[in-house]
Coordinates of C-alpha atoms in Angstrom, one line a residue:
M8 CA 0.0 0.0 0.0
A9 CA 1.3 3.5 -0.9
D10 CA 2.5 5.5 2.1
W11 CA 0.2 8.3 1.3
L12 CA -2.8 6.0 1.2
S13 CA -2.1 4.2 4.5
S14 CA -2.7 7.4 6.5
L15 CA -6.2 7.8 5.1
P16 CA -9.5 6.8 6.7
E17 CA -10.6 3.2 6.0
H18 CA -13.6 4.2 3.8
V19 CA -11.3 6.0 1.5
I20 CA -8.9 3.1 1.3
D21 CA -11.8 0.8 0.5
A22 CA -13.0 3.0 -2.3
A23 CA -9.6 3.1 -4.1
R24 CA -8.9 0.4 -6.6
E25 CA -5.6 -0.8 -8.2
T26 CA -5.9 -0.3 -12.0
R27 CA -3.7 0.4 -15.0
M28 CA -3.3 4.1 -15.8
P29 CA -6.0 5.3 -18.1
Q30 CA -5.0 6.8 -21.4
H31 CA -8.0 9.1 -21.7
F32 CA -11.5 9.4 -20.5
E33 CA -14.4 11.9 -20.7
P34 CA -14.2 14.3 -17.7
M35 CA -17.0 14.8 -15.2
L36 CA -19.1 17.7 -16.4
A37 CA -21.4 20.1 -14.5
T38 CA -25.1 20.7 -15.2
L39 CA -26.4 24.3 -15.5
A40 CA -28.4 25.5 -12.6
D41 CA -30.1 28.9 -12.0
T42 CA -30.7 29.1 -8.2
P43 CA -27.9 29.5 -5.7
F44 CA -28.3 27.6 -2.4
N45 CA -26.6 26.8 0.9
D46 CA -26.0 23.2 1.9
D47 CA -23.4 21.6 4.2
A48 CA -23.2 18.6 1.9
W49 CA -21.9 20.8 -1.0
I50 CA -18.6 22.7 -1.7
F51 CA -18.3 25.7 -4.0
E52 CA -15.5 26.6 -6.3
R53 CA -14.8 29.6 -8.6
K54 CA -15.9 28.9 -12.2
L55 CA -13.0 29.7 -14.6
D56 CA -13.2 30.9 -18.2
G57 CA -10.6 28.7 -19.8
I58 CA -10.0 25.3 -21.4
R59 CA -10.5 22.1 -19.5
L60 CA -7.4 19.9 -19.5
L61 CA -6.7 16.4 -18.3
V62 CA -3.1 15.8 -17.2
F63 CA -1.6 12.3 -17.7
R64 CA 1.9 11.9 -16.2
D65 CA 3.7 8.5 -16.6
G66 CA 7.3 8.8 -15.5
D67 CA 9.0 11.5 -17.5
H68 CA 6.2 11.7 -20.0
V69 CA 3.4 14.2 -19.6
E70 CA 0.3 14.5 -21.8
L71 CA -2.1 17.4 -21.8
L72 CA -5.5 16.5 -23.4
T73 CA -8.7 18.5 -23.9
R74 CA -12.0 17.0 -23.0
N75 CA -12.4 15.7 -26.5
G76 CA -8.9 14.2 -26.6
R77 CA -7.0 16.9 -28.5
A78 CA -3.3 17.1 -27.5
R79 CA -2.2 20.4 -26.0
T80 CA 1.2 19.3 -24.6
D81 CA 3.3 21.5 -26.9
H82 CA 1.0 24.5 -26.4
F83 CA 1.7 24.8 -22.7
P84 CA 5.4 23.8 -22.2
E85 CA 5.7 25.6 -18.8
L86 CA 2.9 23.4 -17.5
V87 CA 4.7 20.3 -18.6
E88 CA 7.9 21.5 -16.9
H89 CA 6.1 21.9 -13.5
L90 CA 4.1 18.8 -13.8
T91 CA 7.2 16.7 -14.5
A92 CA 8.7 18.2 -11.3
Q93 CA 5.9 16.8 -9.1
P94 CA 6.9 14.3 -6.4
H95 CA 4.5 11.6 -7.8
R96 CA 5.6 10.2 -11.1
R97 CA 2.4 8.6 -12.2
F98 CA -1.0 10.5 -11.9
V99 CA -4.0 11.8 -13.7
A100 CA -5.2 15.3 -12.7
D101 CA -8.1 17.4 -13.9
G102 CA -8.0 21.2 -14.2
E103 CA -8.6 24.3 -16.3
V104 CA -5.9 26.4 -18.1
V105 CA -6.6 30.1 -18.0
A106 CA -5.2 33.5 -18.9
F107 CA -5.9 36.6 -17.0
D108 CA -6.9 40.1 -18.0
G109 CA -6.4 42.0 -14.8
Q110 CA -8.0 40.1 -12.0
V111 CA -10.5 38.1 -14.2
T112 CA -9.9 35.1 -16.5
S113 CA -10.3 35.9 -20.2
F114 CA -11.0 33.3 -22.8
A115 CA -10.2 35.9 -25.5
R116 CA -6.7 36.4 -24.1
L117 CA -6.2 32.6 -23.7
Q118 CA -7.1 32.2 -27.4
Q119 CA -4.1 34.3 -28.3
R120 CA -2.0 31.5 -26.8
S121 CA -4.0 28.3 -27.2
G122 CA -3.5 28.2 -31.0
I123 CA 0.3 28.2 -30.8
S124 CA 1.6 24.7 -31.0
D125 CA 5.4 25.4 -31.2
P126 CA 6.7 25.4 -27.6
D127 CA 9.3 28.1 -28.1
E128 CA 6.7 30.4 -29.8
A129 CA 4.2 29.7 -27.0
R130 CA 6.7 30.7 -24.3
A131 CA 7.6 33.9 -26.3
S132 CA 3.9 34.9 -26.8
G133 CA 3.8 37.1 -23.8
V134 CA 0.5 35.5 -22.6
A135 CA 1.0 34.0 -19.2
I136 CA -1.1 31.0 -18.4
H137 CA -2.0 29.1 -15.2
L138 CA -3.4 25.6 -14.6
Y139 CA -6.0 25.5 -11.8
I140 CA -6.1 21.8 -10.7
F141 CA -9.3 20.8 -8.9
D142 CA -9.3 16.9 -8.9
C143 CA -7.1 13.9 -9.0
P144 CA -9.0 10.8 -10.4
W145 CA -5.9 8.5 -10.4
L146 CA -2.6 8.4 -8.5
D147 CA 0.3 5.9 -8.2
G148 CA -1.6 2.9 -9.7
L149 CA -4.8 3.6 -7.7
D150 CA -8.1 4.6 -9.3
L151 CA -9.6 7.2 -7.0
R152 CA -12.8 7.9 -8.9
R153 CA -14.9 6.1 -6.2
V154 CA -13.3 8.1 -3.4
P155 CA -15.5 11.0 -2.2
L156 CA -14.7 14.4 -3.7
R157 CA -13.7 16.1 -0.4
E158 CA -11.1 13.4 0.2
R159 CA -9.8 13.6 -3.4
K160 CA -9.3 17.3 -3.0
Q161 CA -7.5 16.8 0.4
L162 CA -5.2 14.3 -1.3
L163 CA -4.6 16.7 -4.2
Q164 CA -3.7 19.6 -1.9
R165 CA -1.4 17.4 0.3
E166 CA 0.4 15.3 -2.4
F167 CA 1.1 18.0 -5.1
V168 CA 3.4 21.0 -5.0
F169 CA 1.6 24.1 -6.2
R170 CA 3.7 26.9 -7.5
D171 CA 2.9 29.2 -10.5
P172 CA 1.8 28.3 -13.1
L173 CA 0.2 25.4 -11.2
R174 CA -2.5 26.5 -8.7
Y175 CA -4.8 24.5 -6.4
T176 CA -8.5 25.3 -6.8
T177 CA -9.7 26.3 -3.4
H178 CA -13.3 25.9 -2.3
R179 CA -15.7 27.0 0.4
N180 CA -18.2 24.9 2.3
A181 CA -22.0 25.2 2.3
C182 CA -22.4 28.9 1.5
G183 CA -23.4 28.9 -2.2
E184 CA -25.4 32.1 -2.0
D185 CA -22.5 34.2 -0.6
C186 CA -20.1 32.6 -3.1
L187 CA -22.3 33.6 -6.1
D188 CA -22.7 37.1 -4.7
R189 CA -18.9 37.4 -4.4
A190 CA -18.5 36.1 -7.9
R191 CA -20.8 38.8 -9.3
R192 CA -18.9 41.5 -7.3
K193 CA -15.6 40.4 -8.7
G194 CA -16.7 40.0 -12.3
W195 CA -16.1 36.2 -12.3
E196 CA -17.9 33.9 -14.7
G197 CA -19.7 32.1 -11.9
I198 CA -19.3 29.3 -9.4
L199 CA -19.4 25.5 -9.4
A200 CA -21.4 23.6 -6.8
K201 CA -20.2 20.1 -6.1
Q202 CA -21.6 17.4 -3.7
A203 CA -18.7 16.8 -1.3
D204 CA -19.2 13.1 -1.3
S205 CA -19.6 12.7 -5.1
P206 CA -17.5 10.1 -6.9
Y207 CA -15.9 11.1 -10.2
R208 CA -18.1 9.9 -13.1
S209 CA -17.5 10.7 -16.7
G210 CA -20.1 12.8 -18.5
R211 CA -22.6 15.4 -17.3
S212 CA -23.9 15.0 -13.8
K213 CA -26.3 16.8 -11.4
R214 CA -23.9 16.2 -8.6
W215 CA -21.8 19.0 -10.1
L216 CA -23.7 22.2 -10.9
K217 CA -22.6 25.4 -12.6
L218 CA -24.2 28.8 -11.7
K219 CA -23.3 31.6 -14.0
C220 CA -23.2 35.3 -13.4
S221 CA -24.2 36.0 -17.0
Q222 CA -25.5 34.1 -19.9
G223 CA -23.0 32.5 -22.3
Q224 CA -22.1 29.1 -23.9
E225 CA -20.5 27.5 -26.9
L226 CA -22.4 27.4 -30.2
V227 CA -21.8 25.9 -33.6
I228 CA -20.9 28.2 -36.5
G229 CA -23.1 27.5 -39.5
G230 CA -22.5 30.5 -41.8
F231 CA -21.2 34.0 -42.1
T232 CA -22.3 37.2 -43.9
D233 CA -20.5 39.6 -46.3
P234 CA -18.8 42.5 -44.6
Q235 CA -20.2 46.0 -45.0
G236 CA -18.3 49.3 -45.4
D237 CA -14.6 49.0 -44.5
R238 CA -15.1 46.0 -42.2
K239 CA -12.7 43.1 -42.9
G240 CA -13.4 39.4 -43.3
F241 CA -17.1 39.0 -42.6
G242 CA -20.1 40.9 -41.2
A243 CA -21.6 38.4 -38.7
L244 CA -21.6 34.7 -37.8
L245 CA -24.7 32.6 -38.0
V246 CA -24.7 30.2 -35.1
G247 CA -26.8 27.4 -33.6
Y248 CA -27.0 24.3 -31.4
Y249 CA -27.9 20.7 -31.8
E250 CA -31.3 19.3 -30.7
N251 CA -32.2 15.7 -31.5
D252 CA -29.3 15.4 -33.9
V253 CA -30.3 18.5 -36.0
L254 CA -28.7 21.9 -35.9
R255 CA -31.1 24.7 -34.9
Y256 CA -30.5 28.3 -35.8
A257 CA -29.9 30.6 -32.8
G258 CA -29.1 34.0 -34.5
R259 CA -26.4 36.2 -35.8
V260 CA -23.4 37.5 -34.0
G261 CA -21.6 40.6 -35.3
T262 CA -19.7 42.0 -32.3
G263 CA -16.7 40.9 -30.3
F264 CA -14.2 40.6 -33.2
D265 CA -11.1 42.6 -33.8
D266 CA -9.6 42.9 -37.3
T267 CA -7.1 40.1 -36.7
E268 CA -9.8 37.7 -35.7
L269 CA -12.1 38.7 -38.5
T270 CA -9.3 38.0 -41.0
R271 CA -8.2 34.7 -39.4
L272 CA -11.7 33.3 -38.9
H273 CA -12.8 34.3 -42.4
H274 CA -9.9 32.3 -43.9
V275 CA -10.9 29.3 -41.8
L276 CA -14.6 29.4 -42.7
K277 CA -13.9 30.0 -46.5
R278 CA -12.2 26.5 -46.5
I279 CA -15.4 24.8 -45.3
E280 CA -17.9 26.8 -47.3
R281 CA -20.9 24.8 -48.7
K282 CA -24.0 25.6 -50.9
T283 CA -26.8 24.5 -48.5
P284 CA -27.7 25.7 -45.0
P285 CA -26.7 23.3 -42.2
F286 CA -29.6 24.5 -40.1
V287 CA -32.9 22.7 -40.0
D288 CA -34.6 26.1 -39.6
P289 CA -32.5 28.6 -41.4
P290 CA -33.4 32.3 -41.3
S291 CA -35.7 33.7 -44.0
D292 CA -33.4 36.5 -45.0
T293 CA -30.3 34.9 -46.5
R294 CA -29.0 37.8 -48.6
G295 CA -25.2 37.9 -48.4
V296 CA -25.0 34.6 -46.4
H297 CA -22.3 32.0 -47.0
W298 CA -23.1 28.6 -45.4
V299 CA -20.3 26.4 -43.9
T300 CA -20.0 22.9 -42.8
P301 CA -20.9 22.9 -39.1
E302 CA -17.6 21.8 -37.6
R303 CA -16.3 24.9 -35.9
V304 CA -17.3 26.0 -32.4
G305 CA -17.2 29.4 -30.8
E306 CA -17.8 30.8 -27.3
F307 CA -20.4 33.5 -27.1
A308 CA -21.8 35.8 -24.4
F309 CA -25.4 37.1 -24.6
T310 CA -28.0 38.6 -22.3
E311 CA -30.8 36.0 -22.7
W312 CA -32.6 33.6 -24.9
T313 CA -35.7 35.1 -26.6
A314 CA -39.1 33.3 -26.7
D315 CA -38.4 32.0 -30.2
G316 CA -35.0 30.6 -29.4
R317 CA -32.7 33.4 -30.5
L318 CA -29.8 35.0 -28.7
R319 CA -30.3 38.6 -27.4
H320 CA -27.3 40.9 -27.7
P321 CA -24.8 38.2 -28.5
S322 CA -21.0 38.8 -28.6
Y323 CA -18.2 36.6 -29.8
L324 CA -15.5 35.6 -27.2
G325 CA -13.4 33.3 -29.2
E326 CA -13.2 30.0 -31.1
R327 CA -12.6 26.8 -29.3
D328 CA -11.6 23.4 -30.5
D329 CA -11.8 21.5 -27.2
K330 CA -15.4 20.7 -27.8
N331 CA -16.9 18.7 -30.7
A332 CA -19.6 20.5 -32.7
E333 CA -22.0 17.6 -32.4
D334 CA -21.9 17.8 -28.6
V335 CA -23.0 21.5 -28.5
V336 CA -26.6 21.7 -27.1
R337 CA -28.6 24.6 -25.7
E338 CA -27.7 24.8 -22.0
E339 CA -30.8 25.0 -19.8
P340 CA -31.0 24.7 -16.0
G341 CA -31.3 21.1 -14.9
A342 CA -30.6 19.7 -18.4

């Protein structure tokens, strides 16, 4: 028995199982909720606006994978350096890589770094990143996914060395209402509520909940419009989400782009242009619209969903490739 395990309570030891190191698995995902609550059986963490990463260290080899299995090891070499220096040589950790704009995490700023796959160029980009680690599903030959969350976090904090750019994700107990109020005051994206005794289960779960300070989610890009005046690239994106395996139209997004992103994304979309709309319910006005194969995903902020299923006051935050287009659905509380 590992020394670190022998000092744990018996119920934790009983829950751990000897297994081979997994190569990849779908992470545990939170379900959207809309009402904050206080409960002694729950813990509350800050919700970060970044990219989910699973860390797999096997001896001197470290692999960073997104939730859909894309390798990001070369994109974040400073993370690999610090993860390789950890005292445990074999582990799986779950976290979120972020970039800051002042005191808040910024997905738009992270995007400036996340697309750079050359390690030297990534280091020289000038965009500092941090990895907030919040879970440890596997350690030293032992599968910890049946161990209660609170004990997994205690192990994580005790057994890992946290120095920038690695950070431990702190939590508060019971006080979800105060945590969400604090998140709103500080301009955070929101909070995560997690049952303290929850096991780690792949896929979406109601034992982990997310409460947002403002509306926003990923959506599939299904088309773009011609630019007007002196605007570069394109005018607006046409976006949607999947429902029962068909892509539903959610509206146009024309704000949130700078000239560099307008040019870059236009080149990307031109390569996947098609003649027919990918939406099952395309808009009636299609003047100046170019349809694209629905394989690119973006992150968008908006104020609310309208009664007819459209975005109100949407804004583009950035493109993301850590989520597959076919997995993008409309997020609703409890779903």
